[in-house]
Short mmCIF file of C-alpha atoms and ligand atoms in Angstrom, two decimals:
data_model
loop_
_atom_site.label_atom_id
_atom_site.label_comp_id
_atom_site.label_asym_id
_atom_site.label_seq_id
_atom_site.Cartn_x
_atom_site.Cartn_y
_atom_site.Cartn_z
CA UNK A 1 141.43 33.32 7.69
CA UNK A 2 142.02 36.76 6.11
CA UNK A 3 142.38 39.70 8.45
CA UNK A 4 139.16 41.65 9.10
CA UNK A 5 139.03 45.40 9.42
CA UNK A 6 137.11 47.41 11.99
CA UNK A 7 136.58 51.18 11.85
CA UNK A 8 135.71 52.85 15.16
CA UNK A 9 134.37 56.38 14.85
CA UNK A 10 135.86 57.80 18.03
CA UNK A 11 136.36 60.88 20.16
CA UNK A 12 135.06 59.39 23.42
CA UNK A 13 136.44 57.45 26.39
CA UNK A 14 134.36 54.42 25.33
CA UNK A 15 135.91 54.50 21.85
CA UNK A 16 139.38 54.40 23.40
CA UNK A 17 138.46 51.50 25.70
CA UNK A 18 136.84 49.64 22.83
CA UNK A 19 139.84 50.18 20.53
CA UNK A 20 142.20 48.81 23.19
CA UNK A 21 140.11 45.66 23.64
CA UNK A 22 139.38 45.17 19.93
CA UNK A 23 143.05 45.59 18.99
CA UNK A 24 143.78 42.56 21.18
CA UNK A 25 141.38 40.32 19.21
CA UNK A 26 143.22 37.99 16.84
CA UNK A 27 142.70 38.58 13.11
CA UNK A 28 141.27 42.08 13.54
CA UNK A 29 142.89 45.32 12.34
CA UNK A 30 141.50 48.38 14.10
CA UNK A 31 141.33 51.93 12.77
CA UNK A 32 140.05 54.73 15.02
CA UNK A 33 138.93 57.96 13.42
CA UNK A 34 138.98 61.33 15.20
CA UNK A 35 137.48 64.56 13.96
CA UNK A 36 140.74 66.34 14.76
CA UNK A 37 139.24 69.05 16.97
CA UNK A 38 141.55 68.34 19.92
CA UNK A 39 145.21 69.33 19.51
CA UNK A 40 146.48 66.67 21.91
CA UNK A 41 144.00 63.78 21.86
CA UNK A 42 144.34 61.00 24.42
CA UNK A 43 146.50 58.08 23.16
CA UNK A 44 144.57 55.58 21.01
CA UNK A 45 145.11 51.92 20.14
CA UNK A 46 145.14 50.85 16.49
CA UNK A 47 145.73 53.00 13.42
CA UNK A 48 144.47 56.56 13.85
CA UNK A 49 142.70 58.44 11.05
CA UNK A 50 142.49 62.15 11.86
CA UNK A 51 140.03 64.53 10.20
CA UNK A 52 136.67 64.19 8.51
CA UNK A 53 135.91 61.92 5.57
CA UNK A 54 134.04 64.49 3.48
CA UNK A 55 130.42 63.71 4.35
CA UNK A 56 128.53 60.44 3.95
CA UNK A 57 129.83 59.99 0.41
CA UNK A 58 133.42 60.44 1.52
CA UNK A 59 132.93 57.96 4.34
CA UNK A 60 131.38 55.43 1.95
CA UNK A 61 134.41 55.80 -0.33
CA UNK A 62 136.77 55.37 2.65
CA UNK A 63 134.95 52.17 3.72
CA UNK A 64 135.35 50.74 0.23
CA UNK A 65 138.97 51.86 -0.29
CA UNK A 66 140.16 50.67 3.14
CA UNK A 67 138.13 47.44 2.78
CA UNK A 68 136.41 47.97 6.13
CA UNK A 69 134.30 44.98 7.25
CA UNK A 70 132.64 46.46 10.36
CA UNK A 71 131.94 49.94 11.71
CA UNK A 72 131.27 50.96 15.31
CA UNK A 73 129.99 54.48 15.79
CA UNK A 74 131.38 55.27 19.24
CA UNK A 75 131.13 59.04 18.84
CA UNK A 76 129.66 61.34 21.48
CA UNK A 77 125.83 61.29 21.61
CA UNK A 78 125.80 64.99 20.63
CA UNK A 79 127.91 64.35 17.51
CA UNK A 80 124.79 63.71 15.44
CA UNK A 81 126.11 64.60 12.01
CA UNK A 82 128.86 61.96 11.88
CA UNK A 83 126.33 59.39 13.16
CA UNK A 84 123.96 60.27 10.30
CA UNK A 85 126.83 60.00 7.84
CA UNK A 86 127.82 56.59 9.27
CA UNK A 87 124.25 55.28 8.93
CA UNK A 88 124.04 56.49 5.33
CA UNK A 89 127.51 55.29 4.28
CA UNK A 90 127.14 51.83 5.88
CA UNK A 91 123.71 51.35 4.36
CA UNK A 92 125.06 52.27 0.93
CA UNK A 93 128.13 50.01 1.17
CA UNK A 94 126.37 47.18 3.10
CA UNK A 95 128.95 47.34 5.89
CA UNK A 96 127.47 46.27 9.27
CA UNK A 97 127.18 49.22 11.68
CA UNK A 98 126.69 49.28 15.44
CA UNK A 99 126.19 52.45 17.46
CA UNK A 100 127.78 52.35 20.91
CA UNK A 101 125.20 54.59 22.57
CA UNK A 102 125.56 55.15 26.29
CA UNK A 103 122.18 55.72 27.92
CA UNK A 104 121.34 59.31 28.96
CA UNK A 105 121.40 60.25 32.65
CA UNK A 106 118.04 59.78 34.34
CA UNK A 107 116.65 62.23 36.86
CA UNK A 108 116.89 61.07 40.48
CA UNK A 109 115.13 62.35 43.61
CA UNK A 110 116.75 65.64 44.61
CA UNK A 111 117.82 66.62 41.09
CA UNK A 112 116.73 70.16 40.15
CA UNK A 113 116.96 69.79 36.38
CA UNK A 114 115.80 72.24 33.75
CA UNK A 115 115.75 70.13 30.59
CA UNK A 116 116.07 72.10 27.35
CA UNK A 117 116.24 71.15 23.68
CA UNK A 118 119.57 72.68 22.66
CA UNK A 119 122.41 74.98 23.72
CA UNK A 120 120.69 78.27 22.69
CA UNK A 121 117.68 77.20 24.81
CA UNK A 122 120.09 76.51 27.69
CA UNK A 123 121.45 80.06 27.39
CA UNK A 124 117.89 81.48 27.42
CA UNK A 125 117.02 79.44 30.51
CA UNK A 126 120.19 80.65 32.23
CA UNK A 127 119.21 84.25 31.44
CA UNK A 128 115.79 83.60 32.98
CA UNK A 129 117.24 82.06 36.16
CA UNK A 130 119.68 84.98 36.45
CA UNK A 131 116.84 87.49 36.03
CA UNK A 132 114.96 85.70 38.82
CA UNK A 133 118.05 85.89 41.06
CA UNK A 134 118.51 82.11 40.90
CA UNK A 135 121.87 82.01 39.08
CA UNK A 136 124.81 84.37 39.41
CA UNK A 137 127.74 82.16 38.55
CA UNK A 138 127.31 79.30 36.08
CA UNK A 139 129.56 76.32 35.45
CA UNK A 140 129.27 75.67 31.71
CA UNK A 141 130.38 72.31 30.26
CA UNK A 142 128.82 72.19 26.80
CA UNK A 143 132.06 72.14 24.78
CA UNK A 144 133.64 74.95 22.79
CA UNK A 145 131.70 74.99 19.54
CA UNK A 146 128.43 76.49 20.75
CA UNK A 147 129.67 78.93 23.40
CA UNK A 148 128.53 81.86 21.23
CA UNK A 149 124.99 81.16 22.48
CA UNK A 150 126.02 82.63 25.86
CA UNK A 151 127.67 85.76 24.43
CA UNK A 152 124.82 88.18 25.08
CA UNK A 153 124.10 87.04 28.66
CA UNK A 154 124.16 89.77 31.28
CA UNK A 155 124.18 89.50 35.07
CA UNK A 156 125.74 86.05 35.26
CA UNK A 157 129.41 85.11 35.45
CA UNK A 158 130.54 82.07 33.48
CA UNK A 159 133.10 79.45 34.46
CA UNK A 160 133.65 77.34 31.34
CA UNK A 161 135.41 73.97 31.35
CA UNK A 162 136.99 72.77 28.10
CA UNK A 163 139.15 69.75 27.25
CA UNK A 164 142.06 72.00 26.34
CA UNK A 165 142.83 75.70 26.24
CA UNK A 166 141.45 77.10 22.97
CA UNK A 167 143.94 78.37 20.38
CA UNK A 168 141.66 81.25 19.45
CA UNK A 169 139.72 83.30 22.02
CA UNK A 170 136.26 82.02 22.90
CA UNK A 171 133.37 84.44 22.19
CA UNK A 172 132.85 85.12 25.93
CA UNK A 173 135.13 87.96 26.99
CA UNK A 174 134.62 87.80 30.76
CA UNK A 175 134.45 84.03 31.21
CA UNK A 176 136.89 82.11 33.36
CA UNK A 177 138.25 79.12 31.43
CA UNK A 178 139.20 75.88 33.14
CA UNK A 179 140.63 72.88 31.33
CA UNK A 180 140.22 69.22 32.19
CA UNK A 181 139.54 65.84 30.64
CA UNK A 182 137.30 63.37 32.47
CA UNK A 183 136.81 61.19 34.38
CA UNK A 184 136.12 63.69 37.17
CA UNK A 185 135.68 62.54 40.77
CA UNK A 186 132.82 63.59 43.03
CA UNK A 187 135.26 65.10 45.54
CA UNK A 188 136.96 67.18 42.85
CA UNK A 189 133.65 68.40 41.38
CA UNK A 190 132.28 69.31 44.84
CA UNK A 191 135.45 71.27 45.55
CA UNK A 192 135.31 73.02 42.16
CA UNK A 193 131.66 74.06 42.54
CA UNK A 194 132.22 75.32 46.09
CA UNK A 195 135.55 76.96 45.26
CA UNK A 196 134.14 79.04 42.41
CA UNK A 197 130.87 79.77 44.20
CA UNK A 198 128.87 78.12 41.41
CA UNK A 199 125.10 78.33 41.82
CA UNK A 200 123.92 76.81 38.51
CA UNK A 201 125.34 74.25 36.07
CA UNK A 202 124.84 74.05 32.30
CA UNK A 203 125.60 70.63 30.79
CA UNK A 204 124.68 68.32 27.95
CA UNK A 205 122.95 65.08 28.94
CA UNK A 206 126.03 63.16 27.82
CA UNK A 207 125.35 60.05 29.90
CA UNK A 208 128.12 57.74 31.16
CA UNK A 209 130.23 57.85 34.31
CA UNK A 210 133.14 60.06 33.28
CA UNK A 211 131.32 63.40 33.64
CA UNK A 212 128.43 62.43 35.94
CA UNK A 213 130.10 63.63 39.18
CA UNK A 214 129.10 67.27 38.61
CA UNK A 215 125.45 66.18 38.35
CA UNK A 216 125.73 64.18 41.60
CA UNK A 217 127.51 67.09 43.29
CA UNK A 218 124.79 69.52 42.13
CA UNK A 219 122.13 67.21 43.62
CA UNK A 220 123.96 67.10 46.97
CA UNK A 221 124.43 70.86 46.99
CA UNK A 222 120.87 71.63 45.85
CA UNK A 223 122.04 73.43 42.67
CA UNK A 224 119.91 73.71 39.54
CA UNK A 225 121.25 72.00 36.40
CA UNK A 226 120.24 73.22 32.95
CA UNK A 227 120.52 70.02 30.97
CA UNK A 228 120.58 69.92 27.17
CA UNK A 229 118.66 66.93 25.86
CA UNK A 230 120.10 64.55 23.25
CA UNK A 231 119.72 65.33 19.55
CA UNK A 232 117.89 62.80 17.37
CA UNK A 233 120.19 60.01 16.19
CA UNK A 234 119.71 57.59 13.29
CA UNK A 235 117.76 54.42 13.90
CA UNK A 236 120.54 51.80 13.72
CA UNK A 237 121.49 48.76 15.77
CA UNK A 238 122.76 49.84 19.20
CA UNK A 239 124.76 48.57 22.14
CA UNK A 240 124.78 50.34 25.51
CA UNK A 241 128.36 49.58 26.54
CA UNK A 242 131.80 48.42 25.44
CA UNK A 243 131.20 44.81 26.55
CA UNK A 244 128.10 44.40 24.38
CA UNK A 245 129.92 46.07 21.48
CA UNK A 246 132.82 43.62 21.75
CA UNK A 247 130.36 40.72 21.75
CA UNK A 248 128.81 42.13 18.53
CA UNK A 249 132.27 42.38 16.93
CA UNK A 250 133.32 38.90 17.99
CA UNK A 251 130.07 37.40 16.69
CA UNK A 252 130.86 38.88 13.28
CA UNK A 253 134.44 37.64 13.24
CA UNK A 254 133.07 34.11 13.28
P1 LIG B 301 129.53 66.22 14.29
O1 LIG B 301 128.92 67.58 14.34
O2 LIG B 301 128.65 65.04 14.36
O3 LIG B 301 130.42 66.04 13.00
C1 LIG B 301 130.88 67.13 12.22
C2 LIG B 301 131.89 66.62 11.22
O4 LIG B 301 133.12 66.30 11.87
C3 LIG B 301 131.45 65.33 10.55
O5 LIG B 301 130.61 65.60 9.47
C4 LIG B 301 132.79 64.74 10.14
O6 LIG B 301 133.33 65.41 9.02
C5 LIG B 301 133.68 65.11 11.30
N1 LIG B 301 133.73 64.08 12.34
C6 LIG B 301 133.04 64.03 13.51
N2 LIG B 301 133.41 62.98 14.24
C7 LIG B 301 134.35 62.34 13.53
C8 LIG B 301 135.12 61.17 13.77
N3 LIG B 301 135.03 60.47 14.92
N4 LIG B 301 136.00 60.79 12.81
C9 LIG B 301 136.15 61.50 11.68
N5 LIG B 301 135.44 62.61 11.39
C10 LIG B 301 134.57 63.03 12.31
O7 LIG B 301 130.64 66.09 15.46
P2 LIG B 301 131.04 67.11 16.64
O8 LIG B 301 129.88 67.28 17.54
O9 LIG B 301 131.72 68.29 16.04
O10 LIG B 301 132.10 66.21 17.42
C11 LIG B 301 133.39 66.01 16.88
C12 LIG B 301 134.07 64.88 17.62
O11 LIG B 301 134.20 65.21 18.99
C13 LIG B 301 133.32 63.56 17.54
O12 LIG B 301 134.24 62.57 17.15
C14 LIG B 301 132.79 63.31 18.93
O13 LIG B 301 132.84 61.95 19.30
C15 LIG B 301 133.71 64.16 19.79
N6 LIG B 301 132.99 64.77 20.93
C16 LIG B 301 131.91 65.56 20.69
C17 LIG B 301 131.23 66.11 21.76
C18 LIG B 301 130.01 66.95 21.54
O14 LIG B 301 129.43 67.41 22.54
N7 LIG B 301 129.56 67.17 20.32
C19 LIG B 301 131.67 65.86 23.07
C20 LIG B 301 132.78 65.04 23.28
C21 LIG B 301 133.44 64.51 22.20
P3 LIG B 301 133.12 64.87 7.51
O15 LIG B 301 131.70 65.17 7.17
O16 LIG B 301 134.12 65.62 6.73
O17 LIG B 301 133.38 63.38 7.55
#
């Protein structure tokens, strides 16, 4: 039987795990695409495509040119634009699409969450907590792109964790920058929060295990967490984990 071609839209730990497992399936050629934001991305299995496609139209053209048979959107749940493009391009080219969508974290007893709609709303809530004397040093893990939302904050120190040290300065002059790529352990997150005297956390509701330890540590330590809710994602077929995604792929390989 002719070789089939799978495109995984990546940039997440699940995408890497999926690519490794899918690359081992007989008769399947795997391409993983990365946006190209990280200078030193983690090693990937399969052929790597780096950089955008040029919108939904560009992605549709890529699917046709590369003769892609299946697409898995394994991007981060906050990468909503590429997911919209994938839904549009796959619908246009009739290529089956599955979204590997890890469930969001659910609030547990003891969690002191402040759920907000987006990163600017998280910055406003942090300002409010600081004004009330309930946040003096914040641990911020919302990625690099939207840090500008925190630029005008006063009366609160920021400790920002990024995947890698930025090439250009971030728009927060006084912030302490830490670097690290998950998974993070509970012990390490506890030590980090205590070591830096953190009294409030700002995070996206990313879901998954790799970055959950800070949420568990905050619960143990009684710290408030300002949690950015998920953006709306296209209504496409979904799987919650890598195992279910592999089953979907194998079913289509016949
Ligand atoms: P986004 O806003 O949804 O996408 C912006 C543009 O980047 C897309 O239109 C596309 O460009 C390109 N792009 C995004 N993901 C791509 C991929 N996997 N392969 C090829 N092109 C891609 O995405 P984002 O929030 O900037 O995230 C960028 C990447 O970082 C994603 O791959 C995501 O999985 C990863 N990531 C994001 C977050 C987060 O919080 N947003 C966290 C961890 C990892 P064209 O229109 O030119 O095709």
